[in-house]
mmCIF file of C-alpha atoms and ligand atoms in Angstrom:
data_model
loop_
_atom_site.group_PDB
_atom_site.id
_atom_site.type_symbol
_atom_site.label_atom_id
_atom_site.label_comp_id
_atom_site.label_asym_id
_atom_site.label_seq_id
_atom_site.Cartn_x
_atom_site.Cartn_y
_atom_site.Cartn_z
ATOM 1 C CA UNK A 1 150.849 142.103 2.452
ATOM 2 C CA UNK A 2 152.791 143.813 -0.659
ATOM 3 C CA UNK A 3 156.021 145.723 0.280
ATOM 4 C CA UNK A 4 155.426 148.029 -2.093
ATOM 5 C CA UNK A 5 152.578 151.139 -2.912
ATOM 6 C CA UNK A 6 151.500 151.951 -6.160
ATOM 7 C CA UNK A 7 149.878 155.223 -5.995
ATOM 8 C CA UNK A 8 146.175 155.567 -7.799
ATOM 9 C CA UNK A 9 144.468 159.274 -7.885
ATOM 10 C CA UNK A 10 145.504 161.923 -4.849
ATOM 11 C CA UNK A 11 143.024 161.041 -1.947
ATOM 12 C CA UNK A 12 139.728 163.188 -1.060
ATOM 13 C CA UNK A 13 140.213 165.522 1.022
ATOM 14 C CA UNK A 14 137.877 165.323 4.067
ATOM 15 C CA UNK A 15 135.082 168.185 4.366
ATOM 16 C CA UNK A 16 136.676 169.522 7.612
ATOM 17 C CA UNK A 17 139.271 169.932 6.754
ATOM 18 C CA UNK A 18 137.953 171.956 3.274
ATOM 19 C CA UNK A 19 136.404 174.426 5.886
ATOM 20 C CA UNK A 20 139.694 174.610 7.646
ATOM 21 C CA UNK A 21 141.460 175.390 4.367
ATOM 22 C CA UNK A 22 139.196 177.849 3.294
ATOM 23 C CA UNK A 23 139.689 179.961 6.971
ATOM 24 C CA UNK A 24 143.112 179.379 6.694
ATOM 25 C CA UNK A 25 142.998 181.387 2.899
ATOM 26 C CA UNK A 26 140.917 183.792 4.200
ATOM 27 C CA UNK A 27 143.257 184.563 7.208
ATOM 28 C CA UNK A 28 146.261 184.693 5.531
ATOM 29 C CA UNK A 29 144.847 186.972 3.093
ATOM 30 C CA UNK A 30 143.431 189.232 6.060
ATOM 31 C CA UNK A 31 147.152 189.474 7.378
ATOM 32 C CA UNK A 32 148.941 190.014 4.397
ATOM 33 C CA UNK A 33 150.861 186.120 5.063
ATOM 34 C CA UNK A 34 152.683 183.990 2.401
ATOM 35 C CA UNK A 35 152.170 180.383 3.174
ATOM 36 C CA UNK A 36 154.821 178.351 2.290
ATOM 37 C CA UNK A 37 155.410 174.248 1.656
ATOM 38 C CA UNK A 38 157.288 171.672 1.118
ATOM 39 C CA UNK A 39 157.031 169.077 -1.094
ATOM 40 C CA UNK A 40 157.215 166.355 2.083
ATOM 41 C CA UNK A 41 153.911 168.449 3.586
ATOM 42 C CA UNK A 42 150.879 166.439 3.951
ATOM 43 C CA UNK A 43 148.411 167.263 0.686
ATOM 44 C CA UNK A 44 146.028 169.059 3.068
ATOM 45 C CA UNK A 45 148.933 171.541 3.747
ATOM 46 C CA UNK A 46 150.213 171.802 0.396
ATOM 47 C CA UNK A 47 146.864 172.562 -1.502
ATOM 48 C CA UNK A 48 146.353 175.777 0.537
ATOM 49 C CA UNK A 49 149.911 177.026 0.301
ATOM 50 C CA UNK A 50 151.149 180.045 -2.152
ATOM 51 C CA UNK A 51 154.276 178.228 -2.870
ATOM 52 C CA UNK A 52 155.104 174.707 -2.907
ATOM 53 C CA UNK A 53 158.954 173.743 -3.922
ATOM 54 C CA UNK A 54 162.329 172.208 -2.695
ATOM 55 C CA UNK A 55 164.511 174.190 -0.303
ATOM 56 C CA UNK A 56 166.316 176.329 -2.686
ATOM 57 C CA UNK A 57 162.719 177.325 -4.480
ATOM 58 C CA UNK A 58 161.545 178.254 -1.187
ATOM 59 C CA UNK A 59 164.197 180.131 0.318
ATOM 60 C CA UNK A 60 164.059 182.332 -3.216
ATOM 61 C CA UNK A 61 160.666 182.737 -2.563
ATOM 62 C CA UNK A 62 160.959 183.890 1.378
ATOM 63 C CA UNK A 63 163.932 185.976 -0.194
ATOM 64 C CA UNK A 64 161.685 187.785 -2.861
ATOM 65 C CA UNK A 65 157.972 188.069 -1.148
ATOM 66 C CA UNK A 66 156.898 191.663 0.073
ATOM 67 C CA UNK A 67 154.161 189.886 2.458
ATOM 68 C CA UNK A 68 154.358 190.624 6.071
ATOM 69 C CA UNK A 69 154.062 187.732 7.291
ATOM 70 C CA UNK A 70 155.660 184.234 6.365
ATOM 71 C CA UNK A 71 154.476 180.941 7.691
ATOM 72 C CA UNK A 72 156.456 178.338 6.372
ATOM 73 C CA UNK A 73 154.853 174.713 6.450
ATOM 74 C CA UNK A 74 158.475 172.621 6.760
ATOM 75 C CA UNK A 75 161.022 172.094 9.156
ATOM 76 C CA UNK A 76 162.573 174.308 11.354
ATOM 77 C CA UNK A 77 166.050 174.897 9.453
ATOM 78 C CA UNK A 78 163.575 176.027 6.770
ATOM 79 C CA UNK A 79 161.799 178.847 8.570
ATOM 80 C CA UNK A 80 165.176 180.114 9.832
ATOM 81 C CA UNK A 81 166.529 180.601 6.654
ATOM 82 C CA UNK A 82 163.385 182.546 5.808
ATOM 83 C CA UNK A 83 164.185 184.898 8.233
ATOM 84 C CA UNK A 84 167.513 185.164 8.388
ATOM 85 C CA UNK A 85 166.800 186.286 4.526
ATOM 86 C CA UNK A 86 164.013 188.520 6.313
ATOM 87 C CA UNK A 87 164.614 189.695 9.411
ATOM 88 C CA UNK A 88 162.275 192.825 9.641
ATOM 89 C CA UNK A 89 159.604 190.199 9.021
ATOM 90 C CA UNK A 90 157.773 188.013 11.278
ATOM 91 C CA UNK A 91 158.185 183.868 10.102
ATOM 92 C CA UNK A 92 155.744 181.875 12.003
ATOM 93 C CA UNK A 93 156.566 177.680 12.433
ATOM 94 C CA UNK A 94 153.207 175.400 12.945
ATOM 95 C CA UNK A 95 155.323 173.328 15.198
ATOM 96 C CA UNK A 96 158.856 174.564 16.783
ATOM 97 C CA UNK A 97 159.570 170.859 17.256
ATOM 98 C CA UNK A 98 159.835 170.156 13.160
ATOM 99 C CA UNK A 99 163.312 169.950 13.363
ATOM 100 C CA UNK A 100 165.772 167.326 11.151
ATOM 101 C CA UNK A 101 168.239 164.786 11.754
ATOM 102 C CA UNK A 102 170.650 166.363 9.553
ATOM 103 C CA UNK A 103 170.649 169.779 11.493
ATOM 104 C CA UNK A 104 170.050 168.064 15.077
ATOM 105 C CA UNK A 105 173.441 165.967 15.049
ATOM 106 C CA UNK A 106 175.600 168.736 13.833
ATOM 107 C CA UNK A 107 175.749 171.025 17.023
ATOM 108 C CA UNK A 108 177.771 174.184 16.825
ATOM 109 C CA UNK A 109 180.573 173.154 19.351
ATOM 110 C CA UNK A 110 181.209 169.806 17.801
ATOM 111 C CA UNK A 111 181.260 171.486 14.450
ATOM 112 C CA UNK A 112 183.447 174.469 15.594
ATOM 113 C CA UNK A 113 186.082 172.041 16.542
ATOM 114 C CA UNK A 114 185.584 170.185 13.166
ATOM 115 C CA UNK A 115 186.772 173.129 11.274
ATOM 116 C CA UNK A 116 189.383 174.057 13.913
ATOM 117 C CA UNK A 117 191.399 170.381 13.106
ATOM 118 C CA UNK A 118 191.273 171.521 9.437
ATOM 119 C CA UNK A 119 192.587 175.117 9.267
ATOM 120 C CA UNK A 120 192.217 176.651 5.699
ATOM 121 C CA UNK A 121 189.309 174.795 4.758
ATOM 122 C CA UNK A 122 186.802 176.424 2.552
ATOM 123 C CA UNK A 123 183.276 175.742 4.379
ATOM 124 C CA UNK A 124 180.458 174.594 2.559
ATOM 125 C CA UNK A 125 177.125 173.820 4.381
ATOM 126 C CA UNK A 126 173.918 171.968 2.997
ATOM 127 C CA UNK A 127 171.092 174.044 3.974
ATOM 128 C CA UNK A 128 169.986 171.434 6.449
ATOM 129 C CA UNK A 129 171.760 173.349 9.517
ATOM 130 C CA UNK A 130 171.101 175.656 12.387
ATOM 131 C CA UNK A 131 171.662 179.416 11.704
ATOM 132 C CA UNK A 132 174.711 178.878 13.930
ATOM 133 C CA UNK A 133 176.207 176.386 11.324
ATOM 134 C CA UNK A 134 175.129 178.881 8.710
ATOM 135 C CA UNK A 135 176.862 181.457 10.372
ATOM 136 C CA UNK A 136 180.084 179.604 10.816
ATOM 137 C CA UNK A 137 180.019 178.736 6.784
ATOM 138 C CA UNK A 138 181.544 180.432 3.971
ATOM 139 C CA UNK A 139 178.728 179.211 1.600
ATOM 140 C CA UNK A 140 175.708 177.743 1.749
ATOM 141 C CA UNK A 141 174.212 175.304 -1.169
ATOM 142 C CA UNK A 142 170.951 173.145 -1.485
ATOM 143 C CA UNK A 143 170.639 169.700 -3.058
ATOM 144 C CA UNK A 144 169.543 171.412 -5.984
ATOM 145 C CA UNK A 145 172.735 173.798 -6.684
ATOM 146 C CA UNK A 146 175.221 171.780 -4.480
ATOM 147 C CA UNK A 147 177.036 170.179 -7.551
ATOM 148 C CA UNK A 148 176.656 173.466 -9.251
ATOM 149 C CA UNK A 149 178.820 175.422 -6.275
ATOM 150 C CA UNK A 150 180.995 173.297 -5.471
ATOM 151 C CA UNK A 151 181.917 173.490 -9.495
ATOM 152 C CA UNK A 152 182.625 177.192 -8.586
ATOM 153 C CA UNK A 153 184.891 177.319 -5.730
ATOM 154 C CA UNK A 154 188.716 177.926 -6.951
ATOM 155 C CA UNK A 155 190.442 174.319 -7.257
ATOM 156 C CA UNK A 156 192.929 175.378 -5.016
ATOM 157 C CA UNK A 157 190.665 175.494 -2.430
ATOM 158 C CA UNK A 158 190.355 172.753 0.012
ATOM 159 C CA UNK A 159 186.813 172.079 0.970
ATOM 160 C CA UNK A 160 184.646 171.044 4.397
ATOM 161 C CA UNK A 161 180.972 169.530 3.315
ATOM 162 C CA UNK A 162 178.824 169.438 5.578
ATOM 163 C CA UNK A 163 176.246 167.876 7.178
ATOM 164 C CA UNK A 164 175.230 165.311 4.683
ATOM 165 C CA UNK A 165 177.704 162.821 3.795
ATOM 166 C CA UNK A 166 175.601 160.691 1.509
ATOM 167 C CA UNK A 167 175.025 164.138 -0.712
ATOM 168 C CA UNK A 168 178.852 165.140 0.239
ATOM 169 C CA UNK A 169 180.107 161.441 -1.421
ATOM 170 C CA UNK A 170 177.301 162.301 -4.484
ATOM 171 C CA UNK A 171 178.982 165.488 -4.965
ATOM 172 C CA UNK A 172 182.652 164.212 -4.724
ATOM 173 C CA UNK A 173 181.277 161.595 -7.565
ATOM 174 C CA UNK A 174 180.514 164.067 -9.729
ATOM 175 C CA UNK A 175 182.748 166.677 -9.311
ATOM 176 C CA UNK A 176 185.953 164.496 -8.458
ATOM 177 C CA UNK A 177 187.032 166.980 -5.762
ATOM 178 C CA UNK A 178 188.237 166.197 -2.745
ATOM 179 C CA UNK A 179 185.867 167.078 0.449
ATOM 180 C CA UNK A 180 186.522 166.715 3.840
ATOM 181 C CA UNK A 181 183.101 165.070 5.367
ATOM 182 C CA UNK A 182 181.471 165.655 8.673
ATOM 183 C CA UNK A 183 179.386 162.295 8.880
ATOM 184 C CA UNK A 184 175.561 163.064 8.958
ATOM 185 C CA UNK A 185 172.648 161.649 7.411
ATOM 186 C CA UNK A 186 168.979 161.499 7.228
ATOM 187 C CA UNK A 187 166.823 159.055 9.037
ATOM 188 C CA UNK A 188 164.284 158.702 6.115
ATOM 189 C CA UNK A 189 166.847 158.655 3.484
ATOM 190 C CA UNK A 190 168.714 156.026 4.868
ATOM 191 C CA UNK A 191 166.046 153.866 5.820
ATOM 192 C CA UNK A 192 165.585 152.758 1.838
ATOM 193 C CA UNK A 193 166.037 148.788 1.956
ATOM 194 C CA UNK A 194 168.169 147.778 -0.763
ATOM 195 C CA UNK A 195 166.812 144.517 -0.955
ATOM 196 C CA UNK A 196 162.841 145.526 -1.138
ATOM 197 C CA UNK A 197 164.397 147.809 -3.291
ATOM 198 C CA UNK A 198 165.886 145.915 -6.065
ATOM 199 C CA UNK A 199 163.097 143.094 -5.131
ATOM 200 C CA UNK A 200 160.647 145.782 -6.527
ATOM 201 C CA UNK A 201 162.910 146.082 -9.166
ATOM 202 C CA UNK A 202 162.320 142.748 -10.457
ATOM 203 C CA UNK A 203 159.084 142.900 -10.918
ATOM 204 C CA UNK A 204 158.829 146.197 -12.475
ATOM 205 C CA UNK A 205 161.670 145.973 -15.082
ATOM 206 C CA UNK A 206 160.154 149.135 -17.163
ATOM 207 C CA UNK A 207 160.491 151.407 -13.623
ATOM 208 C CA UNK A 208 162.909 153.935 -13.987
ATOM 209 C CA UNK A 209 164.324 154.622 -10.139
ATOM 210 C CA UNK A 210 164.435 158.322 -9.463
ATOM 211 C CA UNK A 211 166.331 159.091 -5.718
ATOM 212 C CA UNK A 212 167.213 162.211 -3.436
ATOM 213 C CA UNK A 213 170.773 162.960 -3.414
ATOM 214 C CA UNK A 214 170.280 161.603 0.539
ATOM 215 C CA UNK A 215 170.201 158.467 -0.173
ATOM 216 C CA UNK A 216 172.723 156.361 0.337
ATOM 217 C CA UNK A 217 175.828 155.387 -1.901
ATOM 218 C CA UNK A 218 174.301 151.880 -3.017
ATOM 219 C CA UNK A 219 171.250 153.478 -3.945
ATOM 220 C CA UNK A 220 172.371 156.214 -6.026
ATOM 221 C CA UNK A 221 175.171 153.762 -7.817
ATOM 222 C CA UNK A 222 171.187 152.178 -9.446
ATOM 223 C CA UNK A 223 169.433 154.719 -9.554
ATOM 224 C CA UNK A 224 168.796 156.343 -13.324
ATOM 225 C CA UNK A 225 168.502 159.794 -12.007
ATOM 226 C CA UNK A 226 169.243 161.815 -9.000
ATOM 227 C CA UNK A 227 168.462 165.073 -8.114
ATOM 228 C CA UNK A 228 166.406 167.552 -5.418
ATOM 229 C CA UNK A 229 162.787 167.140 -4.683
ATOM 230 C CA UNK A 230 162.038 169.506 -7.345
ATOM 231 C CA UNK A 231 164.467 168.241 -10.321
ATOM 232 C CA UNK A 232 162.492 164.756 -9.137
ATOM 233 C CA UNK A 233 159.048 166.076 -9.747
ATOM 234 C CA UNK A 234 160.356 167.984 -13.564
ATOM 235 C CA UNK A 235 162.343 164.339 -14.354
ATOM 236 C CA UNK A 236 159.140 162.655 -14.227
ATOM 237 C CA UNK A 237 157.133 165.381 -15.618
ATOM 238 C CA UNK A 238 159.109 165.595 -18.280
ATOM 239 C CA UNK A 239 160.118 162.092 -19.147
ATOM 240 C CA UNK A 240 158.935 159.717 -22.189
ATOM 241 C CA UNK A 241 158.772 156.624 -19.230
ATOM 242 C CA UNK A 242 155.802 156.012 -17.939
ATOM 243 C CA UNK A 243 156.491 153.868 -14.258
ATOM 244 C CA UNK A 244 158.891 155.552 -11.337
ATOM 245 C CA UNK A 245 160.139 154.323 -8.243
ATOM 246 C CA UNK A 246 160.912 157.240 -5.995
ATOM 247 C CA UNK A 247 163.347 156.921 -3.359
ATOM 248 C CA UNK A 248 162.524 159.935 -1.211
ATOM 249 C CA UNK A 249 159.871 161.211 1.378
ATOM 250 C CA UNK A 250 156.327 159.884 0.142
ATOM 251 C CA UNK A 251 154.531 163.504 0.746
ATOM 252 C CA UNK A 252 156.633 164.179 -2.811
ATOM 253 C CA UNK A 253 154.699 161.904 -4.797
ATOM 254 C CA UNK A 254 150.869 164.143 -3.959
ATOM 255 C CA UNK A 255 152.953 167.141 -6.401
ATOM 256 C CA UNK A 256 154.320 164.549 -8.461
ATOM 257 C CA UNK A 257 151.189 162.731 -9.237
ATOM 258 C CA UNK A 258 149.144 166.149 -9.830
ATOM 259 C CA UNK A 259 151.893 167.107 -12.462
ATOM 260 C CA UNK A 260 152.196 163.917 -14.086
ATOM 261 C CA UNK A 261 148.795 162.439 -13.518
ATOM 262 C CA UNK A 262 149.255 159.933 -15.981
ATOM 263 C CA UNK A 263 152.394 158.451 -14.760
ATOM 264 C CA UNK A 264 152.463 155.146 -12.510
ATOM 265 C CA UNK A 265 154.646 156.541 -9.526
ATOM 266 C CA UNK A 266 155.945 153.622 -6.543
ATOM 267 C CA UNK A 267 157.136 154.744 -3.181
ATOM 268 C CA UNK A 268 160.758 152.407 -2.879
ATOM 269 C CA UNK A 269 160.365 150.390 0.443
ATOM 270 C CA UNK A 270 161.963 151.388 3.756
ATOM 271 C CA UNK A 271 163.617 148.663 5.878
ATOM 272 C CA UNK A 272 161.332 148.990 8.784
ATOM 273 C CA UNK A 273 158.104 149.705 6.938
ATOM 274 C CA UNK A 274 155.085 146.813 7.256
ATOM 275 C CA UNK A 275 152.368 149.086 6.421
ATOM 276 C CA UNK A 276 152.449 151.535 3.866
ATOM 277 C CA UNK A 277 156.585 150.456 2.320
ATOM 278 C CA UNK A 278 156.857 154.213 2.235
ATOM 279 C CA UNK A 279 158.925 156.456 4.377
ATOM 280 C CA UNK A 280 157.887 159.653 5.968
ATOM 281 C CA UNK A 281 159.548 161.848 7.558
ATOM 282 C CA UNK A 282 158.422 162.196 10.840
ATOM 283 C CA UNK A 283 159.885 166.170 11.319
ATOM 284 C CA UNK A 284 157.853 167.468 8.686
ATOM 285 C CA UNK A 285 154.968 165.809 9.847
ATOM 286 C CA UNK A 286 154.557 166.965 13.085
ATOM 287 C CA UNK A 287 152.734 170.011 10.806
ATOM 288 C CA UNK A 288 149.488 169.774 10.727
ATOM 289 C CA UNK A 289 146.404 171.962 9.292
ATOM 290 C CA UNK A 290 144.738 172.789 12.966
ATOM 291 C CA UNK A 291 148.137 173.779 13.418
ATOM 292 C CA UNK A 292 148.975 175.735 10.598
ATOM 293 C CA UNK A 293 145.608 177.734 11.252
ATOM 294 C CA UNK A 294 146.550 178.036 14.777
ATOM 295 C CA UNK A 295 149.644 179.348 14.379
ATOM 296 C CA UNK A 296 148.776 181.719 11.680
ATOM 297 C CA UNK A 297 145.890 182.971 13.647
ATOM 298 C CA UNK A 298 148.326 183.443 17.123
ATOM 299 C CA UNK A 299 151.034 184.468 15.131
ATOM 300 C CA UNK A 300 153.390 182.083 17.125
ATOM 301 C CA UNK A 301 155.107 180.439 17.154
ATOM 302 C CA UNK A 302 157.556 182.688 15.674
ATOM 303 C CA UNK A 303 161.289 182.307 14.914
ATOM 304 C CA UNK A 304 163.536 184.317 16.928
ATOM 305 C CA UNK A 305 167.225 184.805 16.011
ATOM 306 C CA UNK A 306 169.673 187.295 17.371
ATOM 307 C CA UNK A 307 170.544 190.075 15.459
ATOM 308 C CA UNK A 308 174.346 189.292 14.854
ATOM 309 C CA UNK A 309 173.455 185.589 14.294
ATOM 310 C CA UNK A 310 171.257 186.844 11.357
ATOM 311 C CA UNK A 311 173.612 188.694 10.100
ATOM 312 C CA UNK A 312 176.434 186.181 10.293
ATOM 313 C CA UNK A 313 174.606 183.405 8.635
ATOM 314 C CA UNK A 314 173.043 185.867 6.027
ATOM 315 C CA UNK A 315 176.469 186.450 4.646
ATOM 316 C CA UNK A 316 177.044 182.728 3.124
ATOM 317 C CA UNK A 317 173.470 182.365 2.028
ATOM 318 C CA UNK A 318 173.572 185.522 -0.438
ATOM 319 C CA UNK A 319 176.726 184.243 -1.423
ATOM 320 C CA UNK A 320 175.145 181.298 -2.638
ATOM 321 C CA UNK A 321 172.240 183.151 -4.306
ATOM 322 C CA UNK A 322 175.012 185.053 -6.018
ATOM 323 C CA UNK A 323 176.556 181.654 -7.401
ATOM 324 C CA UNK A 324 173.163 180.084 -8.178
HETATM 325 P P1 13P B 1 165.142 169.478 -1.134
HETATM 326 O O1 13P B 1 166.024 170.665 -1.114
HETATM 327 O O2 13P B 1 165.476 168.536 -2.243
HETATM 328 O O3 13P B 1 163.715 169.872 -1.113
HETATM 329 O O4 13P B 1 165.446 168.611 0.174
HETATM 330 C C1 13P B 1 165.040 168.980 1.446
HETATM 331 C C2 13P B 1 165.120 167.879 2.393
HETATM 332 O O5 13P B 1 164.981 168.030 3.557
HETATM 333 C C3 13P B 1 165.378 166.564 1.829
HETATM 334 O O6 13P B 1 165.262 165.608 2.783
HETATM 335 FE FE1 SF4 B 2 165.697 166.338 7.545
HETATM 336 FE FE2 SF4 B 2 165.576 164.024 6.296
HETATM 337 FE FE3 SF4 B 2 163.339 165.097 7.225
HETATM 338 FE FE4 SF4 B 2 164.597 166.189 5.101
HETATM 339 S S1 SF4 B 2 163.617 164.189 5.214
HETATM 340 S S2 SF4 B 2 163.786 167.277 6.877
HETATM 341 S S3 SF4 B 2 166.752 165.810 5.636
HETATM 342 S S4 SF4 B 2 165.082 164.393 8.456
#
């Protein structure tokens, strides 16, 4: 068996699930709905949605749409954001149980103590939270703009990252400011294999390794670039090389190969995997088209958020659209 997956051409798409696709359009433009996706959305999902992108591009685009309706194909943290940024709106969730291991082991009374044992701490969360994290931050960042606002805040400023330590250390790498880091991770991120890894390596010397900011420290210290799903997808794009090994969630490469179709793109090996070598993330693939169509033609399930919870988190999220 090879550890490793070389992707060919996007697969068919079945014929049901064309049909299903084609209601789902036709609903969504009957009820005035934006579909949103994520780059880690199975193919089905992302070739009906309005908007595919990273977290940042789709929280702009929940921020900006004048569509009733938002059903956001991603994880839970995801549709909250949507509608904490629109609360007059109604944000439907395929499946309530997408959540994230980044946002599900930081819980609000752990992380309330956290910042009490380091008074005068400036709070910076990844996006990857609950809207009760959110609303005890005083800014909010993405893996795309993280570098980028952490840059920003006044030097004199001591600083709390959180969740994601791997991105946290990344950051503090780059920017060479001190953070103080609540210890979280992400189950698919951290279950790249060094070993298949640099294995794979060998015997593609021309690869280029591209990896999410996620990943862990040894990881990053190879890889050639680093950045959000969405710089991944313009680095390859845009790049003279021809052969990538991409350590994030595989749903990235169906976007990546229809932008770059002539690339060679390699899903880097998990520790775990014998099957496929390529790591899913099981949250965002709890999604699925029956349920996207169900939920869109229900309208649940919907995200419900009190009204002073919205409006606490809301206050570090336009912040960071103001610095980004
Ligand atoms: P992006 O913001 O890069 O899309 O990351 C989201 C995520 O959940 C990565 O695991
Ligand atoms: Fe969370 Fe990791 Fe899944 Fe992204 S890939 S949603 S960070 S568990």
């Amino acid at each position: 068996m090879r550890d490793y997956e070389i992707l060919a051409n996007p697969s068919e798409v079945k014929t049901d699930s064309v049909v299903l696709q084609q209601k789902i359009k036709a609903l969504a433009k009957q009820k005035n709905a934006l579909i949103l996706a994520h780059y880690y959305q199975e193919e089905e999902i992302q070739q009906v949605a309005d908007f595919v992108g990273d977290s940042l591009g789709l929280a702009k685009k929940a921020k900006e749409t004048d569509k009733a309706i938002i059903v956001f194909a991603g994880v839970k943290f995801m549709a909250e954001t949507a509608k904490i940024l629109n609360p007059e709106k109604k944000v439907l969730l395929p499946d309530l149980a997408a959540g994230c291991s980044l946002a599900d082991n930081c819980p609000p009374e752990e992380f309330k103590k956290f910042i009490d044992a380091h008074p005068d701490h400036y709070v910076i969360t990844y996006v990857n939270t609950s809207a009760e994290i959110k609303a005890m931050s005083d800014m909010i960042c993405t893996s795309s703009n993280a570098e980028e606002i952490v840059r920003k805040i006044p030097l004199d400023k001591k600083i709390i990252f959180a969740p994601d330590a791997n991105l946290g250390r990344f950051i503090i790498n780059q920017t060479k400011r001190d953070m103080v880091l609540w210890e979280g991770s992400c189950i698919v991120h951290e279950a790249f294999s060094i070993d298949k890894l640099t294995n794979l390596m060998s015997k593609f010397p021309e690869a280029k390794l591209i990896a999410h900011p996620e990943s862990e420290e040894h990881i990053l210290k190879i890889a050639h670039f680093i950045g959000s799903t969405g710089k991944l997808i313009d680095y390859v794009k845009n790049s003279r090389e021809e052969t990538f090994i991409v350590a994030t969630e595989a749903g990235i490469l169906f976007e990546m190969q229809q932008v770059a179709p002539d690339k060679k793109l390699i899903a880097a090996p998990s520790h775990e995997d014998n099957t496929c070598a390529c790591s899913e993330c099981a949250f965002m693939k709890v999604n699925t088209l029956e349920k996207l169509y169900q939920c869109l033609l229900k309208e649940t399930p919907a995200i419900e958020l009190e009204k002073d919870l919205i409006e606490k988190a809301n206050i570090p999220l336009t912040k960071m659209f103001e610095l980004s």
